[in-house]
Coordinates of C-alpha atoms and ligand atoms in Angstrom, one line a residue:
M1 CA -134.5 0.0 -21.1
V2 CA -132.7 3.3 -21.8
A3 CA -129.7 3.6 -23.6
P4 CA -126.4 4.6 -21.9
V5 CA -124.9 8.1 -22.5
P6 CA -121.9 8.0 -24.4
R7 CA -119.2 9.3 -22.2
I8 CA -117.2 12.1 -23.4
A9 CA -113.7 12.9 -22.4
Y10 CA -113.2 16.8 -23.0
F11 CA -109.6 19.0 -22.4
G12 CA -110.5 20.7 -18.9
P13 CA -110.4 21.0 -16.3
R14 CA -113.8 22.0 -15.8
G15 CA -115.0 25.7 -17.4
T16 CA -112.4 25.4 -20.5
F17 CA -114.1 26.7 -23.7
T18 CA -114.1 22.9 -25.1
E19 CA -116.0 22.0 -22.2
Q20 CA -118.3 24.6 -23.5
A21 CA -117.9 22.5 -27.4
A22 CA -118.5 19.2 -25.6
R23 CA -122.1 20.0 -24.1
G24 CA -123.2 20.6 -27.3
F25 CA -122.5 17.1 -27.9
G26 CA -123.7 15.2 -25.0
A27 CA -124.5 15.2 -21.1
D28 CA -121.6 12.9 -19.2
L29 CA -118.5 14.8 -19.4
D30 CA -115.4 13.7 -18.2
P31 CA -112.6 16.8 -17.8
R32 CA -109.1 15.7 -18.3
E33 CA -105.7 17.8 -17.8
T34 CA -104.3 17.8 -21.3
I35 CA -105.5 17.1 -24.9
P36 CA -103.3 14.0 -25.2
A37 CA -105.1 13.2 -21.8
A38 CA -108.8 13.2 -23.5
L39 CA -107.7 11.8 -26.8
G40 CA -106.0 9.1 -24.4
A41 CA -109.2 8.3 -22.5
A42 CA -111.2 7.3 -25.8
R43 CA -108.4 5.4 -26.9
T44 CA -108.4 3.2 -24.1
G45 CA -112.2 3.0 -23.9
D46 CA -112.4 5.1 -20.5
A47 CA -114.5 7.3 -22.3
E48 CA -116.3 6.2 -26.0
L49 CA -115.8 10.2 -27.2
A50 CA -113.1 12.9 -27.1
C51 CA -113.8 16.5 -27.6
V52 CA -110.4 19.0 -28.0
P53 CA -109.7 22.2 -29.6
V54 CA -108.6 22.1 -33.2
E55 CA -108.0 25.5 -34.8
N56 CA -108.6 29.0 -34.2
S57 CA -109.6 31.7 -36.6
V58 CA -107.0 33.9 -34.9
E59 CA -104.3 31.6 -33.8
G60 CA -104.3 29.1 -36.3
A61 CA -104.0 25.2 -35.7
V62 CA -103.7 23.6 -31.9
P63 CA -100.3 21.9 -32.2
A64 CA -101.0 19.4 -29.4
T65 CA -104.2 18.0 -31.1
M66 CA -102.4 17.6 -34.6
D67 CA -99.5 15.7 -33.1
A68 CA -101.8 13.6 -31.0
L69 CA -103.7 12.7 -34.0
A70 CA -101.2 11.6 -36.2
E71 CA -99.7 9.4 -33.8
G72 CA -100.7 6.5 -31.7
T73 CA -103.7 4.3 -31.8
P74 CA -106.3 5.7 -34.5
L75 CA -109.0 7.8 -33.7
V76 CA -111.3 9.3 -36.2
V77 CA -113.4 12.6 -36.0
V78 CA -117.3 11.9 -36.2
A79 CA -118.5 15.4 -35.7
E80 CA -117.0 19.4 -35.2
T81 CA -118.3 22.4 -33.7
V82 CA -117.5 26.0 -33.9
L83 CA -117.7 28.2 -30.8
A84 CA -117.4 32.1 -31.2
V85 CA -114.4 32.6 -28.3
R86 CA -115.1 35.8 -25.9
F87 CA -112.8 36.1 -22.9
S88 CA -113.4 37.0 -19.5
L89 CA -110.9 38.6 -17.0
L90 CA -111.0 36.4 -13.7
V91 CA -109.3 38.0 -10.4
R92 CA -109.7 36.3 -6.4
P93 CA -112.7 38.6 -4.8
G94 CA -110.8 41.2 -2.8
G95 CA -107.5 40.3 -4.3
G96 CA -104.9 43.1 -5.1
P97 CA -102.7 44.5 -7.7
V98 CA -102.4 42.1 -11.0
R99 CA -99.1 41.5 -11.6
T100 CA -99.5 37.8 -13.7
V101 CA -102.1 37.1 -16.0
A102 CA -102.3 33.3 -17.2
S103 CA -104.1 31.6 -19.9
H104 CA -103.9 29.1 -22.5
P105 CA -101.5 30.4 -25.3
H106 CA -103.8 30.5 -27.9
A107 CA -106.0 32.6 -25.2
L108 CA -103.2 35.2 -24.6
A109 CA -102.2 35.3 -28.3
Q110 CA -106.2 36.5 -28.7
V111 CA -105.9 39.4 -26.2
R112 CA -102.7 40.7 -26.4
Y113 CA -103.7 44.2 -27.1
W114 CA -106.2 44.3 -24.6
L115 CA -103.5 43.1 -21.9
A116 CA -101.3 46.0 -23.3
A117 CA -103.4 48.6 -22.8
N118 CA -105.7 47.6 -19.7
L119 CA -102.7 45.6 -17.7
P120 CA -99.7 47.1 -19.4
D121 CA -97.5 45.8 -16.4
A122 CA -98.8 42.4 -16.0
V123 CA -96.3 39.4 -16.8
A124 CA -98.3 37.0 -19.3
V125 CA -98.1 33.3 -18.3
A126 CA -99.0 30.3 -20.2
A127 CA -101.2 27.8 -18.5
T128 CA -102.3 24.5 -20.1
S129 CA -105.7 25.3 -20.6
T130 CA -108.0 28.5 -19.8
A131 CA -109.6 26.6 -16.4
A132 CA -106.2 25.6 -15.3
A133 CA -105.0 29.1 -15.2
A134 CA -108.4 30.0 -12.9
V135 CA -107.5 27.3 -10.8
A136 CA -104.1 28.8 -10.3
V137 CA -105.4 32.3 -9.5
Q138 CA -107.9 30.5 -7.0
R139 CA -104.6 28.6 -5.3
G140 CA -102.9 32.6 -5.1
E141 CA -100.2 31.2 -8.1
H142 CA -101.3 33.8 -10.6
D143 CA -103.3 37.0 -10.0
A144 CA -105.8 36.7 -13.1
A145 CA -106.7 34.4 -15.6
V146 CA -108.3 35.0 -19.2
T147 CA -110.8 32.2 -19.4
A148 CA -114.1 31.2 -21.2
P149 CA -117.2 33.3 -19.6
V150 CA -118.2 29.6 -18.2
A151 CA -115.5 29.4 -15.9
A152 CA -117.1 31.9 -13.5
E153 CA -119.8 29.1 -13.0
H154 CA -116.9 26.6 -11.6
Y155 CA -114.6 29.0 -9.7
P156 CA -115.5 31.3 -6.8
L157 CA -113.6 34.0 -8.7
E158 CA -114.8 37.7 -9.5
V159 CA -115.6 38.5 -13.0
A160 CA -112.8 41.5 -13.6
A161 CA -113.4 42.5 -17.4
T162 CA -115.4 40.4 -19.9
D163 CA -115.8 40.6 -23.7
L164 CA -111.9 40.7 -23.8
A165 CA -110.7 40.3 -27.7
D166 CA -108.5 42.0 -30.0
V167 CA -110.3 40.4 -32.9
R168 CA -114.0 40.2 -33.0
D169 CA -116.2 37.2 -33.7
A170 CA -112.7 35.0 -32.9
K171 CA -114.1 31.4 -33.7
T172 CA -112.7 28.1 -32.6
R173 CA -113.2 24.6 -34.0
F174 CA -113.4 21.3 -32.0
L175 CA -113.6 18.0 -33.1
L176 CA -115.5 15.0 -31.3
L177 CA -113.3 12.0 -32.0
R178 CA -114.0 7.9 -31.3
K179 CA -112.5 4.9 -32.3
P180 CA -112.3 3.8 -35.8
G181 CA -115.9 2.3 -36.4
P182 CA -119.1 3.1 -38.8
L183 CA -118.8 6.3 -40.2
P184 CA -121.3 9.0 -40.0
E185 CA -123.9 9.0 -42.8
P186 CA -122.9 11.4 -45.4
T187 CA -125.1 14.5 -45.1
G188 CA -124.4 16.4 -48.5
S189 CA -122.6 19.0 -46.1
D190 CA -119.5 17.0 -45.3
R191 CA -116.0 17.4 -44.4
T192 CA -112.8 14.5 -44.6
S193 CA -109.6 15.2 -43.0
V194 CA -106.6 13.2 -43.5
V195 CA -102.6 13.4 -42.7
V196 CA -100.2 12.5 -45.0
T197 CA -96.5 11.7 -44.7
A198 CA -95.2 13.3 -48.0
P199 CA -92.2 11.0 -49.3
D200 CA -88.9 13.0 -50.0
R201 CA -89.5 13.2 -54.0
V202 CA -90.0 16.2 -56.1
G203 CA -93.5 17.4 -56.6
V204 CA -95.1 15.2 -54.1
L205 CA -97.5 18.0 -52.5
S206 CA -98.3 18.9 -55.9
D207 CA -99.4 15.6 -57.0
V208 CA -101.5 15.1 -53.7
L209 CA -103.3 18.6 -54.2
L210 CA -103.9 17.8 -58.2
E211 CA -105.4 14.4 -57.2
L212 CA -108.2 16.5 -55.2
A213 CA -108.3 19.6 -58.0
L214 CA -108.7 16.5 -61.2
R215 CA -111.6 15.1 -59.1
G216 CA -113.0 18.7 -58.2
V217 CA -112.3 18.1 -54.7
N218 CA -112.8 21.5 -52.7
L219 CA -109.4 21.7 -50.4
T220 CA -110.6 23.5 -46.9
R221 CA -107.6 23.4 -44.9
I222 CA -103.5 22.4 -45.1
E223 CA -101.3 22.5 -42.4
S224 CA -98.0 20.9 -42.3
R225 CA -96.2 19.9 -38.7
P226 CA -92.8 18.3 -38.5
T227 CA -93.0 14.6 -37.9
K228 CA -90.4 15.1 -35.3
G229 CA -87.9 12.7 -36.9
P230 CA -85.1 14.2 -39.7
L231 CA -84.9 18.0 -39.7
G232 CA -87.2 18.8 -42.6
E233 CA -89.9 16.1 -42.8
Y234 CA -93.2 16.9 -42.3
R235 CA -96.5 15.7 -41.9
F236 CA -99.4 17.3 -44.0
Y237 CA -103.0 18.0 -42.5
I238 CA -105.5 18.1 -45.3
D239 CA -109.2 18.7 -45.0
F240 CA -111.3 18.6 -48.0
D241 CA -115.2 18.7 -48.9
G242 CA -117.2 15.5 -49.5
H243 CA -117.8 12.4 -47.5
V244 CA -115.8 9.3 -48.3
A245 CA -118.6 7.5 -49.6
E246 CA -119.0 9.5 -52.3
P247 CA -117.3 7.9 -55.3
R248 CA -115.0 11.1 -56.2
V249 CA -113.6 11.3 -52.6
G250 CA -113.0 8.0 -52.4
D251 CA -110.9 7.8 -55.5
A252 CA -109.0 11.0 -54.4
L253 CA -108.3 8.8 -50.9
A254 CA -107.0 5.9 -52.9
A255 CA -104.8 8.3 -54.9
L256 CA -103.2 10.3 -51.9
R257 CA -102.6 6.7 -50.4
R258 CA -100.8 6.0 -53.7
H259 CA -98.9 9.0 -53.4
C260 CA -98.1 8.8 -49.9
P261 CA -98.3 5.3 -48.2
E262 CA -98.6 6.7 -44.6
T263 CA -101.7 8.1 -44.9
R264 CA -104.1 8.1 -42.1
F265 CA -107.7 8.8 -42.3
L266 CA -109.1 11.1 -39.8
G267 CA -112.5 11.0 -40.7
S268 CA -115.6 12.2 -42.4
Y269 CA -118.1 13.8 -40.7
P270 CA -120.8 16.6 -40.9
K271 CA -119.7 19.9 -41.3
A272 CA -120.4 22.2 -38.4
V273 CA -122.1 25.1 -40.3
R274 CA -123.9 23.5 -43.3
E275 CA -122.3 24.4 -46.9
D276 CA -123.8 22.3 -49.5
V277 CA -121.6 21.2 -51.7
V278 CA -122.3 21.5 -55.4
A279 CA -123.4 18.0 -56.4
Q280 CA -120.4 16.3 -58.5
N281 CA -120.7 12.9 -57.8
A282 CA -123.4 12.0 -60.6
D283 CA -120.9 12.3 -63.3
F284 CA -118.5 9.9 -61.3
V285 CA -121.1 7.6 -60.3
A286 CA -122.2 6.7 -64.1
A287 CA -118.5 6.3 -65.2
A288 CA -118.2 3.8 -62.6
E289 CA -121.2 1.9 -63.4
W290 CA -120.2 1.8 -67.2
V291 CA -116.6 0.4 -65.9
A292 CA -118.7 -2.1 -64.3
T293 CA -120.6 -3.1 -66.9
I294 CA -117.7 -3.4 -69.3
R295 CA -115.8 -5.9 -66.6
E296 CA -119.0 -7.8 -66.7
G297 CA -118.7 -8.5 -70.4
R298 CA -122.1 -6.2 -70.4
G299 CA -121.1 -2.9 -72.0
A300 CA -118.6 -1.4 -74.0
Ligands
PPY401 O1 -108.2 26.6 -22.5 C1 -109.2 26.3 -23.1 O2 -110.1 26.6 -22.5 C2 -109.4 25.1 -24.2 O3 -110.4 24.8 -24.3 C3 -108.8 25.7 -25.3 C4 -108.9 27.1 -26.1 C5 -107.9 28.2 -25.8 C6 -108.2 29.6 -26.1 C7 -109.6 29.6 -27.1 C8 -110.3 28.1 -27.6 C9 -110.1 27.2 -27.2

């Protein structure tokens, strides 16, 4: 019997950059209108997996993803992928002058100079996604949409321009998530993600970073977002090299949890771009074995 193909709920509608990313992870794709809806499908079991954007090299973090991962039923990342993002401008065939240009805020922010130079009189309007903007153009609600190239395959619109970009080689990172379960095997090129709520005390963030540094764990990203509670209360999203199965990473994670009891594990998963981490595990393994022999009364 052939194993069923896992369904991936993704940030849609059809024709988003996220669809392009999700295609690399599987074939049974299920578009959802918003990021929380895509993640919600994985939470309820409507889909086994969810694919959402998390950060862009030009605009930074995708807040809807960050917030949704810190709250609600936990989900863990099992894979990531990085796409080069190039934008197309779609219009209605035979449409008139372009007075409004719709797109996802991350896309608009990446073509700001292009729009100023090429459509100086057009007003930019935020849409829930690049493909939602294409739908709005098809319905006559807006005159043009800044989209992923793949959107032209899905909507009866004309490609007015391709390769729009203020910054060449912009990249977006996407995550594949599911309910907590067996972790992906360590590959030697892994990333671990956590979100911590820092208690209000002097030096807590410095302590957290020191715990990583002391164990030779390389920090790859740190972002803060308000908890939406008291003004000035923040969560920190921390990514670092390594897999929780590695002793030094497991140790570091335990230390973070001691400093910040509200630490949520967001996954240990292979990096999209392989970067072999200089192995620093041998001394941790040897030291842990030495302690084990002492505990068992076999060493000193
Ligand atoms: O709206 C989309 O197509 C998305 O997948 C989000 C997004 C927007 C802009 C750049 C990369 C991803």
